[in-house]
Coordinates of C-alpha atoms and ligand atoms in Angstrom, one line a residue:
Chain A
M201 CA 0.0 0.0 0.0
K202 CA 1.2 3.5 -0.8
T203 CA 2.2 5.5 2.3
Q204 CA -0.4 8.2 1.5
K205 CA -3.1 5.6 1.8
I206 CA -1.7 4.2 5.0
A207 CA -1.5 7.7 6.5
A208 CA -5.2 8.2 5.6
L209 CA -6.1 5.0 7.4
L210 CA -4.1 6.0 10.5
R211 CA -5.8 9.4 10.5
L212 CA -9.1 7.6 10.7
N213 CA -7.8 5.4 13.5
A214 CA -6.8 8.5 15.4
I215 CA -10.1 10.2 14.9
E216 CA -12.0 7.0 15.9
M217 CA -9.9 6.7 19.1
S218 CA -10.5 10.3 20.0
H219 CA -14.2 9.9 19.3
N220 CA -14.6 6.6 21.2
A221 CA -12.6 7.6 24.3
K222 CA -13.7 11.3 24.2
A223 CA -10.0 12.1 24.4
A224 CA -8.2 15.3 23.4
H225 CA -5.1 16.1 21.3
L226 CA -6.5 14.8 18.0
A227 CA -5.1 17.7 16.0
S228 CA -1.6 17.0 17.4
S229 CA -1.8 13.5 16.2
L230 CA -3.0 14.4 12.7
S231 CA -0.1 16.9 12.5
C232 CA 2.6 14.2 12.7
I233 CA 0.9 11.1 11.2
D234 CA 2.7 11.6 7.8
I235 CA 6.0 11.6 9.6
L236 CA 5.3 8.5 11.6
T237 CA 4.0 6.7 8.6
V238 CA 7.1 7.3 6.6
L239 CA 9.4 6.5 9.5
Y240 CA 7.7 3.1 10.3
E241 CA 7.2 2.2 6.6
K242 CA 10.4 3.4 5.1
I243 CA 13.1 4.3 7.6
L244 CA 13.1 2.4 10.9
K245 CA 14.6 -1.0 11.0
I246 CA 12.3 -2.7 13.5
N247 CA 10.7 -6.1 13.9
P248 CA 7.3 -6.0 15.6
K249 CA 7.9 -9.7 16.6
R250 CA 11.0 -8.7 18.4
P251 CA 10.3 -5.3 19.9
N252 CA 13.4 -5.4 22.2
E253 CA 15.9 -6.6 19.7
Q254 CA 19.1 -4.7 20.6
H255 CA 20.1 -3.6 17.1
R256 CA 16.7 -2.1 16.3
D257 CA 16.2 1.6 15.4
R258 CA 14.6 3.5 18.2
F259 CA 11.8 6.0 17.9
I260 CA 10.6 8.2 20.7
L261 CA 7.4 10.2 20.5
S262 CA 8.5 12.9 22.8
K263 CA 5.3 14.8 22.2
G264 CA 3.5 12.0 24.0
H265 CA 0.1 13.7 23.7
A266 CA 0.0 12.6 20.1
A267 CA -0.2 9.0 21.4
T268 CA -3.0 7.9 19.0
S269 CA -0.7 8.5 16.0
L270 CA 1.8 6.1 17.6
Y271 CA -0.7 3.5 18.5
A272 CA -2.2 3.6 15.0
I273 CA 1.1 2.9 13.3
L274 CA 2.2 0.4 15.9
A275 CA -1.0 -1.5 15.3
Y276 CA -0.6 -1.2 11.5
R277 CA 2.9 -2.6 11.8
G278 CA 1.7 -5.5 14.0
F279 CA 3.1 -4.6 17.4
F280 CA -0.4 -5.5 18.6
K281 CA -3.7 -6.4 17.0
K282 CA -5.6 -3.6 15.2
N283 CA -8.7 -4.5 17.3
Y284 CA -6.7 -3.4 20.4
L285 CA -7.1 0.2 19.2
K286 CA -10.7 0.0 20.4
T287 CA -9.5 -0.3 24.0
Y288 CA -7.7 3.1 23.8
G289 CA -8.4 5.1 26.9
K290 CA -10.3 2.3 28.6
K291 CA -9.6 0.7 32.0
G292 CA -7.1 -2.1 31.7
S293 CA -5.7 -1.0 28.3
L294 CA -2.1 -0.2 27.8
L295 CA -3.2 2.3 25.2
E296 CA -3.3 5.2 27.6
E297 CA -3.7 8.9 26.6
H298 CA 0.1 9.2 26.9
P299 CA 2.4 6.3 26.1
T300 CA 3.5 3.9 28.8
P301 CA 6.8 2.0 28.4
K302 CA 4.9 -1.2 29.3
L303 CA 3.5 -1.2 25.8
N304 CA 5.6 -3.0 23.1
G305 CA 7.1 -0.5 20.8
V306 CA 7.2 2.3 23.2
E307 CA 10.8 3.3 24.0
A308 CA 10.2 5.9 26.7
A309 CA 7.4 7.3 29.0
T310 CA 6.4 10.5 27.4
G311 CA 3.7 13.0 28.0
S312 CA 5.5 15.4 30.2
L313 CA 7.2 17.4 27.5
G314 CA 10.9 17.9 27.1
H315 CA 12.0 14.4 28.2
G316 CA 12.4 12.5 25.0
L317 CA 15.5 14.2 23.6
S318 CA 17.7 13.5 26.6
V319 CA 16.6 9.9 26.7
G320 CA 17.2 9.7 22.9
C321 CA 20.7 11.1 23.6
G322 CA 21.4 8.3 26.1
I323 CA 20.2 5.7 23.6
A324 CA 22.3 7.2 20.8
L325 CA 25.3 7.4 23.2
S326 CA 24.8 3.7 24.0
A327 CA 25.1 2.9 20.3
K328 CA 28.4 4.8 20.1
I329 CA 29.8 3.1 23.2
S330 CA 29.0 -0.4 21.9
S331 CA 29.7 0.4 18.2
K332 CA 26.1 -0.5 17.2
K333 CA 24.8 0.9 13.9
F334 CA 21.2 1.7 14.8
K335 CA 19.8 5.2 14.7
T336 CA 17.6 7.0 17.2
V337 CA 14.8 9.3 16.1
V338 CA 13.0 11.6 18.5
L339 CA 9.8 13.5 17.5
M340 CA 9.0 16.7 19.4
G341 CA 6.5 19.5 19.0
D342 CA 7.3 23.1 18.4
G343 CA 5.5 24.0 21.7
E344 CA 7.6 21.4 23.4
C345 CA 10.7 23.5 22.6
N346 CA 9.6 25.9 25.3
E347 CA 11.1 23.3 27.7
G348 CA 14.6 24.1 28.9
A349 CA 15.4 20.4 29.0
V350 CA 15.2 20.3 25.2
W351 CA 18.1 22.7 25.0
E352 CA 20.2 20.9 27.6
A353 CA 19.8 17.8 25.5
A354 CA 20.6 19.8 22.3
L355 CA 23.9 20.9 23.8
F356 CA 24.7 17.3 24.9
A357 CA 24.0 15.8 21.5
S358 CA 26.3 18.0 19.6
S359 CA 29.0 18.1 22.2
K360 CA 29.1 14.3 22.2
K361 CA 28.9 14.2 18.4
L362 CA 25.8 12.0 18.2
N363 CA 25.4 11.9 14.5
N364 CA 23.3 8.8 14.9
L365 CA 20.6 10.9 16.5
Y366 CA 17.8 12.5 14.6
A367 CA 15.3 15.0 16.2
I368 CA 12.3 16.0 14.2
V369 CA 10.2 19.0 15.3
D370 CA 6.6 18.8 14.2
F371 CA 6.4 22.6 13.6
N372 CA 2.6 23.3 13.3
N373 CA 2.8 26.8 14.7
W374 CA 0.4 26.0 17.6
Q375 CA 0.7 24.9 21.1
G376 CA -1.8 24.3 23.9
I377 CA -3.7 27.5 23.9
G378 CA -2.2 29.7 21.3
R379 CA 0.3 30.4 18.4
T380 CA 3.8 29.3 19.2
K381 CA 5.2 32.6 18.1
D382 CA 2.9 34.6 20.5
I383 CA 3.8 32.6 23.6
L384 CA 7.5 32.0 23.7
Q385 CA 9.3 33.2 20.6
L386 CA 11.3 30.4 19.0
H387 CA 12.4 32.4 16.0
P388 CA 15.0 32.1 14.5
F389 CA 14.5 28.4 15.1
K390 CA 16.8 27.1 12.5
K391 CA 19.6 29.4 13.6
K392 CA 19.1 28.4 17.2
W393 CA 19.7 24.7 16.4
E394 CA 22.6 25.5 14.1
S395 CA 24.2 27.5 16.8
F396 CA 23.7 24.6 19.2
G397 CA 25.8 22.5 16.8
W398 CA 23.2 20.6 14.9
K399 CA 22.8 20.0 11.2
V400 CA 19.4 21.4 10.3
I401 CA 17.1 20.5 7.5
E402 CA 13.8 22.1 6.8
I403 CA 11.1 20.1 5.0
N404 CA 7.4 20.0 4.4
G405 CA 6.3 17.6 7.1
H406 CA 3.5 16.2 4.9
D407 CA 5.6 15.4 1.9
H408 CA 6.4 11.7 2.2
K409 CA 9.2 11.8 -0.4
K410 CA 10.9 14.6 1.3
I411 CA 10.6 13.0 4.7
E412 CA 12.1 9.8 3.4
K413 CA 14.9 11.6 1.6
V414 CA 16.1 13.4 4.8
F415 CA 17.3 10.1 6.2
K416 CA 19.3 9.3 3.1
N417 CA 21.4 12.4 3.6
K418 CA 25.2 12.4 3.4
K419 CA 27.4 11.7 6.4
T420 CA 27.8 14.4 9.0
N421 CA 29.5 14.4 12.4
K422 CA 26.6 16.4 13.9
P423 CA 23.2 15.3 15.2
I424 CA 20.5 16.1 12.7
L425 CA 17.5 18.3 13.4
I426 CA 14.6 18.2 10.9
I427 CA 12.2 21.1 11.0
A428 CA 9.0 19.5 9.6
K429 CA 6.6 22.3 8.7
T430 CA 3.2 20.9 9.3
I431 CA -0.5 21.8 9.6
K432 CA -2.1 21.0 12.9
G433 CA -5.2 18.8 12.2
R434 CA -3.9 17.9 8.8
G435 CA -6.1 15.8 6.6
V436 CA -9.6 16.9 7.8
S437 CA -10.6 20.3 6.3
F438 CA -12.5 21.5 9.3
M439 CA -9.8 20.7 11.7
E440 CA -6.8 22.0 9.7
D441 CA -5.0 24.9 11.5
D442 CA -7.8 25.3 13.9
N443 CA -6.4 25.0 17.4
N444 CA -9.7 24.3 19.0
W445 CA -9.0 20.7 17.9
H446 CA -6.1 20.6 20.4
Y447 CA -8.8 19.7 22.9
R448 CA -12.1 19.2 21.0
V449 CA -13.4 15.7 20.6
P450 CA -15.0 14.7 17.3
S451 CA -18.7 13.9 17.3
K452 CA -20.3 11.1 15.3
S453 CA -21.1 13.4 12.4
D454 CA -17.5 14.8 12.5
L455 CA -16.3 11.3 12.2
I456 CA -18.5 10.5 9.2
K457 CA -17.4 13.7 7.5
A458 CA -13.8 13.1 8.2
K459 CA -14.0 9.6 6.9
R460 CA -15.5 10.8 3.6
E461 CA -12.7 13.4 3.3
L462 CA -10.1 10.9 3.9
G463 CA -11.6 8.8 1.1
I464 CA -12.1 5.7 3.3
K465 CA -15.2 3.6 2.8
Chain B
M212 CA 33.0 8.7 51.1
R213 CA 33.7 10.5 47.8
N214 CA 37.2 9.0 47.5
A215 CA 35.8 5.5 48.4
F216 CA 33.2 5.9 45.7
A217 CA 35.8 6.9 43.1
K218 CA 38.0 3.9 44.0
A219 CA 35.1 1.5 44.1
I220 CA 33.6 2.5 40.7
T221 CA 37.1 2.4 39.2
N222 CA 37.6 -1.1 40.4
L223 CA 34.1 -2.3 39.6
A224 CA 34.2 -0.9 36.0
Q225 CA 37.2 -3.0 35.2
K226 CA 35.1 -6.1 35.4
N227 CA 31.6 -4.8 34.7
K228 CA 31.7 -3.4 31.2
K229 CA 28.1 -2.1 31.5
I230 CA 29.1 0.6 34.0
V231 CA 29.0 4.1 32.5
L232 CA 29.9 7.0 34.8
L233 CA 28.2 10.3 34.1
S234 CA 29.3 13.4 36.0
G235 CA 27.6 16.7 36.4
D236 CA 30.8 18.6 35.9
I237 CA 32.4 17.7 39.2
G238 CA 35.1 15.3 40.4
N239 CA 37.9 16.4 38.1
K240 CA 40.7 14.9 40.1
L241 CA 38.5 12.3 41.8
F242 CA 38.0 10.3 38.6
I243 CA 41.5 10.6 37.0
N244 CA 42.0 6.8 37.4
Y245 CA 38.6 5.9 36.2
R246 CA 38.9 8.1 33.1
K247 CA 42.3 6.7 32.3
L248 CA 41.0 3.1 32.5
Q249 CA 37.6 3.7 31.0
P250 CA 37.8 6.6 28.6
K251 CA 34.9 5.4 26.6
R252 CA 32.6 4.9 29.6
F253 CA 33.0 8.4 31.2
F254 CA 31.0 11.4 30.2
N255 CA 31.0 14.8 31.7
C256 CA 27.4 15.8 31.0
G257 CA 28.0 19.4 32.0
I258 CA 26.0 21.4 34.5
A259 CA 22.8 20.0 33.3
E260 CA 21.3 17.5 35.7
A261 CA 18.0 17.0 33.9
S262 CA 19.8 16.1 30.7
M263 CA 22.3 13.9 32.6
T264 CA 19.4 12.0 34.1
G265 CA 17.6 11.5 30.8
V266 CA 20.8 10.3 29.2
A267 CA 21.2 7.8 32.0
S268 CA 17.7 6.6 31.3
G269 CA 18.5 6.0 27.6
L270 CA 21.8 4.2 28.4
A271 CA 20.0 2.0 30.9
A272 CA 17.2 1.2 28.5
S273 CA 19.9 0.1 26.1
G274 CA 21.5 -2.4 28.5
F275 CA 24.1 -0.3 30.4
Q276 CA 24.3 0.5 34.1
P277 CA 24.8 4.2 34.3
V278 CA 25.8 6.0 37.4
T279 CA 25.1 9.7 37.7
Y280 CA 27.3 11.7 40.0
T281 CA 27.0 15.3 41.3
I282 CA 26.2 17.3 44.4
T283 CA 23.2 15.8 46.3
P284 CA 20.5 18.5 45.9
F285 CA 21.3 19.0 42.2
N286 CA 21.2 15.2 41.5
T287 CA 17.9 14.7 43.3
V288 CA 15.4 17.5 43.6
R289 CA 16.8 19.5 40.7
C290 CA 16.0 16.8 38.2
L291 CA 13.1 15.2 40.1
E292 CA 10.8 14.7 37.2
Q293 CA 13.5 13.1 35.1
I294 CA 14.1 10.6 38.0
R295 CA 10.4 10.0 38.3
L296 CA 9.5 9.5 34.6
D297 CA 12.7 8.5 32.9
I298 CA 14.1 6.2 35.6
C299 CA 11.5 5.1 38.1
Y300 CA 8.4 4.7 35.9
P301 CA 10.2 2.3 33.4
N302 CA 12.1 0.8 36.5
L303 CA 15.6 1.2 34.9
P304 CA 18.9 0.3 36.5
V305 CA 20.2 3.8 37.0
I306 CA 22.3 4.6 40.1
I307 CA 22.1 8.2 41.3
V308 CA 24.9 9.2 43.5
G309 CA 24.8 12.4 45.4
T310 CA 27.7 13.8 47.3
G311 CA 26.9 16.2 50.2
A312 CA 24.4 14.3 52.3
G313 CA 22.5 16.5 54.8
L314 CA 24.8 19.2 56.2
S315 CA 28.1 17.8 54.7
Y316 CA 28.4 21.1 52.8
A317 CA 27.0 23.2 55.5
N318 CA 29.2 26.2 55.0
L319 CA 28.4 26.4 51.3
G320 CA 24.9 27.6 52.3
A321 CA 21.4 26.4 52.0
T322 CA 21.7 25.9 48.3
H323 CA 24.0 23.0 49.0
H324 CA 22.3 21.5 52.0
S325 CA 20.4 18.3 51.3
M326 CA 17.6 18.0 53.8
E327 CA 14.8 17.0 51.5
D328 CA 16.3 14.4 49.1
I329 CA 15.2 11.3 51.1
A330 CA 11.7 12.7 51.7
V331 CA 11.2 13.4 48.0
L332 CA 12.8 10.4 46.5
R333 CA 11.1 7.9 48.8
T334 CA 7.7 8.8 47.4
L335 CA 8.8 7.5 44.0
P336 CA 7.7 3.9 43.2
N337 CA 10.5 1.5 42.3
M338 CA 13.1 3.7 44.0
N339 CA 15.7 2.3 46.4
I340 CA 17.5 4.6 48.8
V341 CA 20.8 3.7 50.4
C342 CA 22.7 6.0 52.9
P343 CA 26.2 4.6 53.6
S344 CA 27.5 5.5 57.0
D345 CA 31.2 5.4 56.1
P346 CA 33.6 4.8 53.3
V347 CA 33.4 1.0 53.7
E348 CA 29.7 1.0 53.1
V349 CA 30.0 3.2 50.0
E350 CA 31.7 0.3 48.1
L351 CA 29.2 -2.2 49.5
A352 CA 26.3 0.0 48.5
L353 CA 27.6 0.5 45.0
K354 CA 28.1 -3.3 44.6
E355 CA 24.7 -4.0 45.8
A356 CA 23.0 -1.4 43.6
L357 CA 24.8 -2.9 40.6
R358 CA 23.6 -6.3 41.6
I359 CA 19.9 -5.5 42.1
K360 CA 19.7 -3.5 38.8
K361 CA 16.9 -1.2 40.1
P362 CA 16.7 2.6 40.3
T363 CA 18.9 3.3 43.3
Y364 CA 19.9 6.5 45.1
I365 CA 23.1 6.4 47.0
R366 CA 23.5 9.3 49.5
L367 CA 27.2 10.0 50.1
G368 CA 28.7 12.4 52.7
K369 CA 31.8 14.2 51.6
K370 CA 35.4 13.1 52.3
G371 CA 37.4 12.1 55.3
E372 CA 34.7 10.3 57.2
P373 CA 36.0 7.8 59.8
I374 CA 35.8 4.0 59.1
L375 CA 33.1 2.5 61.3
N376 CA 32.1 -0.7 59.6
K377 CA 33.9 -3.9 58.9
N378 CA 34.0 -4.9 55.3
N379 CA 30.9 -7.0 55.7
S380 CA 30.1 -9.0 52.7
K381 CA 26.6 -9.6 54.2
F382 CA 25.6 -6.0 53.4
K383 CA 22.2 -6.1 51.7
I384 CA 20.0 -3.3 50.5
G385 CA 17.0 -3.3 52.7
K386 CA 18.7 -5.0 55.7
G387 CA 19.8 -2.9 58.7
I388 CA 22.8 -3.9 60.7
F389 CA 23.2 -4.2 64.5
L390 CA 26.5 -2.5 65.5
K391 CA 25.9 -3.0 69.2
R392 CA 23.4 -4.9 71.2
G393 CA 21.7 -3.6 74.3
K394 CA 18.4 -4.3 76.0
D395 CA 16.4 -1.1 76.7
I396 CA 17.0 1.5 74.1
A397 CA 17.4 1.2 70.3
L398 CA 19.4 4.0 68.6
I399 CA 18.8 3.9 64.9
S400 CA 21.3 5.8 62.8
V401 CA 20.8 6.7 59.1
G402 CA 23.8 7.3 56.9
N403 CA 26.4 9.9 57.6
V404 CA 25.3 10.8 61.1
L405 CA 26.5 7.5 62.5
P406 CA 29.6 9.0 64.2
V407 CA 27.3 11.2 66.3
V408 CA 25.1 8.3 67.2
L409 CA 28.0 6.2 68.3
E410 CA 29.1 9.0 70.5
A411 CA 25.6 9.3 71.9
E412 CA 25.7 5.6 72.7
K413 CA 28.7 6.2 74.9
I414 CA 26.7 8.7 77.0
F415 CA 23.8 6.2 77.3
S416 CA 26.3 3.5 78.4
E417 CA 28.0 5.8 81.0
K418 CA 24.5 6.4 82.4
K419 CA 24.1 2.6 82.6
I420 CA 21.4 2.5 80.0
S421 CA 21.6 -0.6 77.9
T422 CA 21.5 0.5 74.3
S423 CA 21.6 -1.0 70.9
V424 CA 22.9 0.8 67.8
I425 CA 21.4 0.0 64.5
N426 CA 22.8 1.2 61.2
L427 CA 19.8 1.6 59.0
H428 CA 21.6 2.2 55.8
T429 CA 18.6 1.5 53.6
V430 CA 15.6 3.8 53.8
K431 CA 13.7 2.2 51.0
P432 CA 12.8 -0.5 51.1
I433 CA 12.5 -0.1 54.8
D434 CA 13.6 -3.1 56.9
E435 CA 10.2 -4.2 58.2
H436 CA 11.5 -7.4 59.8
L437 CA 14.1 -5.5 61.8
L438 CA 11.7 -2.7 62.8
K439 CA 9.1 -5.2 64.0
K440 CA 11.6 -6.8 66.3
I441 CA 12.8 -3.4 67.6
F442 CA 9.3 -2.3 68.4
I443 CA 8.6 -5.4 70.3
E444 CA 12.0 -5.6 72.2
Y445 CA 12.8 -2.0 73.2
K446 CA 11.3 0.5 75.5
K447 CA 12.4 3.5 73.5
I448 CA 13.5 3.8 69.9
I449 CA 15.4 6.9 68.7
V450 CA 16.0 7.5 65.0
V451 CA 18.6 10.0 64.0
E452 CA 19.0 11.4 60.6
E453 CA 20.9 14.4 59.0
H454 CA 17.8 15.3 57.1
G455 CA 14.6 17.2 57.6
L456 CA 12.0 15.7 60.0
A457 CA 9.3 16.2 57.4
G458 CA 9.2 13.1 55.3
G459 CA 12.5 11.7 56.4
V460 CA 13.3 8.3 57.8
G461 CA 11.6 9.0 61.1
S462 CA 8.5 9.9 59.1
A463 CA 8.9 6.7 57.1
I464 CA 9.0 4.6 60.3
L465 CA 5.9 6.5 61.6
E466 CA 4.0 5.7 58.5
W467 CA 5.1 2.1 58.6
G468 CA 4.3 1.8 62.3
N469 CA 0.9 3.3 61.9
K470 CA 0.1 0.8 59.2
N471 CA 1.2 -2.0 61.4
K472 CA -0.6 -0.7 64.5
L473 CA 2.6 -0.4 66.6
N474 CA 3.1 1.7 69.7
L475 CA 4.5 4.9 68.1
Q476 CA 4.8 6.6 71.5
K477 CA 8.1 4.7 71.8
L478 CA 9.6 6.5 68.9
I479 CA 11.7 9.6 69.1
C480 CA 12.5 11.2 65.7
L481 CA 15.5 13.4 65.6
G482 CA 16.5 15.5 62.5
A483 CA 16.3 19.0 61.1
P484 CA 13.5 21.5 61.7
D485 CA 11.3 22.9 59.0
K486 CA 13.5 25.8 58.0
F487 CA 16.4 26.8 55.8
L488 CA 19.6 26.9 57.7
T489 CA 21.7 30.0 57.1
S490 CA 24.9 31.3 58.6
C491 CA 25.2 27.9 60.3
G492 CA 29.0 27.4 60.0
N493 CA 30.6 24.1 59.2
Q494 CA 29.0 20.7 59.4
N495 CA 29.7 20.3 63.1
E496 CA 28.5 23.8 64.0
A497 CA 25.4 23.3 61.9
R498 CA 24.7 20.0 63.6
H499 CA 25.0 21.8 67.0
S500 CA 22.6 24.4 65.9
I501 CA 19.8 21.9 65.3
G502 CA 20.6 19.5 68.1
L503 CA 22.2 16.7 66.1
T504 CA 24.9 16.1 68.8
A505 CA 25.5 13.2 71.2
K506 CA 24.6 15.3 74.2
E507 CA 21.3 16.6 72.6
I508 CA 20.3 13.1 71.6
F509 CA 20.6 12.0 75.2
N510 CA 18.8 15.1 76.5
K511 CA 15.9 14.6 74.1
F512 CA 15.7 11.0 75.3
K513 CA 15.6 12.2 78.9
K514 CA 12.8 14.7 78.2
H515 CA 10.7 12.3 76.2
Ligands
MG134 MG1 2.8 22.5 18.0

């Protein structure tokens, strides 16, 4: 199946999970689903049958509130049965509103923002110490970059030359209750990361070819930061770039409309 | 204790290739030998404790046994959420070593006092807390922490502490040790305050009061078996810690005793009051100012 088609399916999964569990953060998931689709379909060397295999590539969803995007792709790749998505947010389910490390395929407990990059640094460092070839990919939000811990980790990664570490920022220009630029100014974002010693690449975070290509880049001795320009709520016209969907839960009719727009029968 | 730690980790890392030492930019001379022998398993993480703790989590999740090292308050309360979520929640084998227990760095000011670390860390599920009482126990604690492979906080003093324990290979996390056996009073000592408690015991002994001294090096998990025995056998139990009374070891024993319906009237908790200590001088002077002296321990017993 083409990755675009897969991404559409995953979007529907995320919308259904949000609808069923009456859980927030749908727009945050829709924002990064293209990135996750390409990562899990084209980039990450992982085996769902052996989720703890020591040479696997690692992915950390540092913006843990987008958990439904992660659950959708993990189910699609067979880390657990697709039916299990129906248990999202329910008592007894490991599919919590923020990922627990108890779930196969989850590399770190995220949900409190600003933790993932440091943990990713530790994992990347472990690969360096033991001469393993795997790569570590951490996905953060633009709002998440308010957290000081992100910048501590940014210093660490470049200082220790972790060129096996990729950080992606899902830059959708929104955070919890407002425009990123109106809350804590991140501009000039690219220059910030470059001055912290990272190689920075800007892409359209919904362009699957571009996302794939970033990882085929030439060798560098620096960690790599990918600024993925995205649209929050991407894929559903009435959710796109409307930050109300950071917290709003889709109704039955929203769900039907979204399904039609995504072209899924 | 610092030197004992450096020596122990240097020796242990020779055999255990999973050990990675992370420093929060302290211990320049201290780790010269370690760095010489293990250049690939030492990282100065800079003055960035939150990052250092997250890095330790990632290393542990990848099969290593990282040990983070910096001054006690900075390696505990400063990076509390990283300890909570990156280490304790996934239950990873990270060893957090803080140097400067209690009032060890009294004259550096309240920023460097560590009177809340035990209280705060013992609320975290999966956490183990060990407070060595002398240089000998530092090595034993480190060995044990590496063996159990669980989140473990080791609370060191500073340097130059007297040797009080035999190199007892029976040292086990969670098992207190009788240093002296008496019949009437039990003196429980936690960590670096042991020299003061041993001095207090001499006063009790001069006054012909038969006293036991228990080295309760592990705060979490608390030694329930030992405590049960003590509550049955002794008339009075005095617990001494160089830490705030709020949430400290005395408090842990009160919680435990309440749950087990024991006679808590027997218990005397001695530690620091609920205030920041300023202009308190060196460690000895600071101890005097809050009554953590042999004489005061005896006086408080008398008044109880
Ligand atoms: Mg955002």
